[in-house]
Amino acid sequence: MPHVSAIWTSPSGSQCVATGSGGHTVVMDAPAGRSEWAGFKPSELLLAALVDCSGVDFTSILAKQRQHVTSISAEVHAEQDSDPPWAFRTIDIVFTVRGESLDRRAVDRALDLALERYCSVGATLAGTVAITHSAVIEREEPIPAIA
């Protein structure tokens, strides 16, 4: 069962260190107008959780489809309400997939499955925020064998 603990590290309560069930930590900060931050904004951490959760499933499905992937990266952009509590209204994720002889249909199917069926963070957000996703494929040519 997932478990997270948190300790606030600033007198104002704006900075927090959270520790997950595996013992790893992440620093969060609510900058409240300060020019320097000491960590992730909590709202950005939610976006990071969504892209990581879906990315783990995406890469796993691509491997099962025997797609030869050499790297994957992603960009997430979101729109929030302009007034408190600044709820997310839209989230758009664009994955860039590099590899040899990647099949467009297989990549798109893997991404659909990852975000719409397997990602627990996406499932939690579904119905609350509109999540869109797409994949950019960058094909690499196979390295010819030396004769």
mmCIF file with all atom_site columns, C-alpha atoms in Angstrom, residues 47-59 95 114-115 118-123:
data_model
loop_
_atom_site.group_PDB
_atom_site.id
_atom_site.type_symbol
_atom_site.label_atom_id
_atom_site.label_alt_id
_atom_site.label_comp_id
_atom_site.label_asym_id
_atom_site.label_entity_id
_atom_site.label_seq_id
_atom_site.pdbx_PDB_ins_code
_atom_site.Cartn_x
_atom_site.Cartn_y
_atom_site.Cartn_z
_atom_site.occupancy
_atom_site.B_iso_or_equiv
_atom_site.pdbx_formal_charge
_atom_site.auth_seq_id
_atom_site.auth_comp_id
_atom_site.auth_asym_id
_atom_site.auth_atom_id
_atom_site.pdbx_PDB_model_num
ATOM 1  C CA . LEU A 1 47  ? 2.155  16.622 -13.638 1.00 0.00 ? 47  LEU A CA 1
ATOM 2  C CA . ALA A 1 48  ? 5.464  14.816 -13.081 1.00 0.00 ? 48  ALA A CA 1
ATOM 3  C CA . ALA A 1 49  ? 3.623  11.922 -11.436 1.00 0.00 ? 49  ALA A CA 1
ATOM 4  C CA . LEU A 1 50  ? 1.244  11.672 -14.392 1.00 0.00 ? 50  LEU A CA 1
ATOM 5  C CA . VAL A 1 51  ? 3.983  11.679 -17.029 1.00 0.00 ? 51  VAL A CA 1
ATOM 6  C CA . ASP A 1 52  ? 6.144  9.208  -15.105 1.00 0.00 ? 52  ASP A CA 1
ATOM 7  C CA . CYS A 1 53  ? 3.273  6.833  -14.371 1.00 0.00 ? 53  CYS A CA 1
ATOM 8  C CA . SER A 1 54  ? 2.112  6.809  -17.983 1.00 0.00 ? 54  SER A CA 1
ATOM 9  C CA . GLY A 1 55  ? 5.703  6.655  -19.260 1.00 0.00 ? 55  GLY A CA 1
ATOM 10 C CA . VAL A 1 56  ? 6.493  3.538  -17.251 1.00 0.00 ? 56  VAL A CA 1
ATOM 11 C CA . ASP A 1 57  ? 3.460  1.786  -18.732 1.00 0.00 ? 57  ASP A CA 1
ATOM 12 C CA . PHE A 1 58  ? 4.183  3.184  -22.206 1.00 0.00 ? 58  PHE A CA 1
ATOM 13 C CA . THR A 1 59  ? 7.736  1.825  -22.286 1.00 0.00 ? 59  THR A CA 1
ATOM 14 C CA . PHE A 1 95  ? 6.093  11.891 -25.813 1.00 0.00 ? 95  PHE A CA 1
ATOM 15 C CA . ALA A 1 114 ? -0.793 3.468  -20.996 1.00 0.00 ? 114 ALA A CA 1
ATOM 16 C CA . LEU A 1 115 ? -2.823 6.614  -20.372 1.00 0.00 ? 115 LEU A CA 1
ATOM 17 C CA . TYR A 1 118 ? -3.031 1.322  -16.960 1.00 0.00 ? 118 TYR A CA 1
ATOM 18 C CA . CYS A 1 119 ? -1.773 4.575  -15.394 1.00 0.00 ? 119 CYS A CA 1
ATOM 19 C CA . SER A 1 120 ? -3.218 4.943  -11.881 1.00 0.00 ? 120 SER A CA 1
ATOM 20 C CA . VAL A 1 121 ? -2.494 8.684  -11.767 1.00 0.00 ? 121 VAL A CA 1
ATOM 21 C CA . GLY A 1 122 ? -4.304 9.218  -15.086 1.00 0.00 ? 122 GLY A CA 1
ATOM 22 C CA . ALA A 1 123 ? -7.231 7.123  -13.888 1.00 0.00 ? 123 ALA A CA 1
#
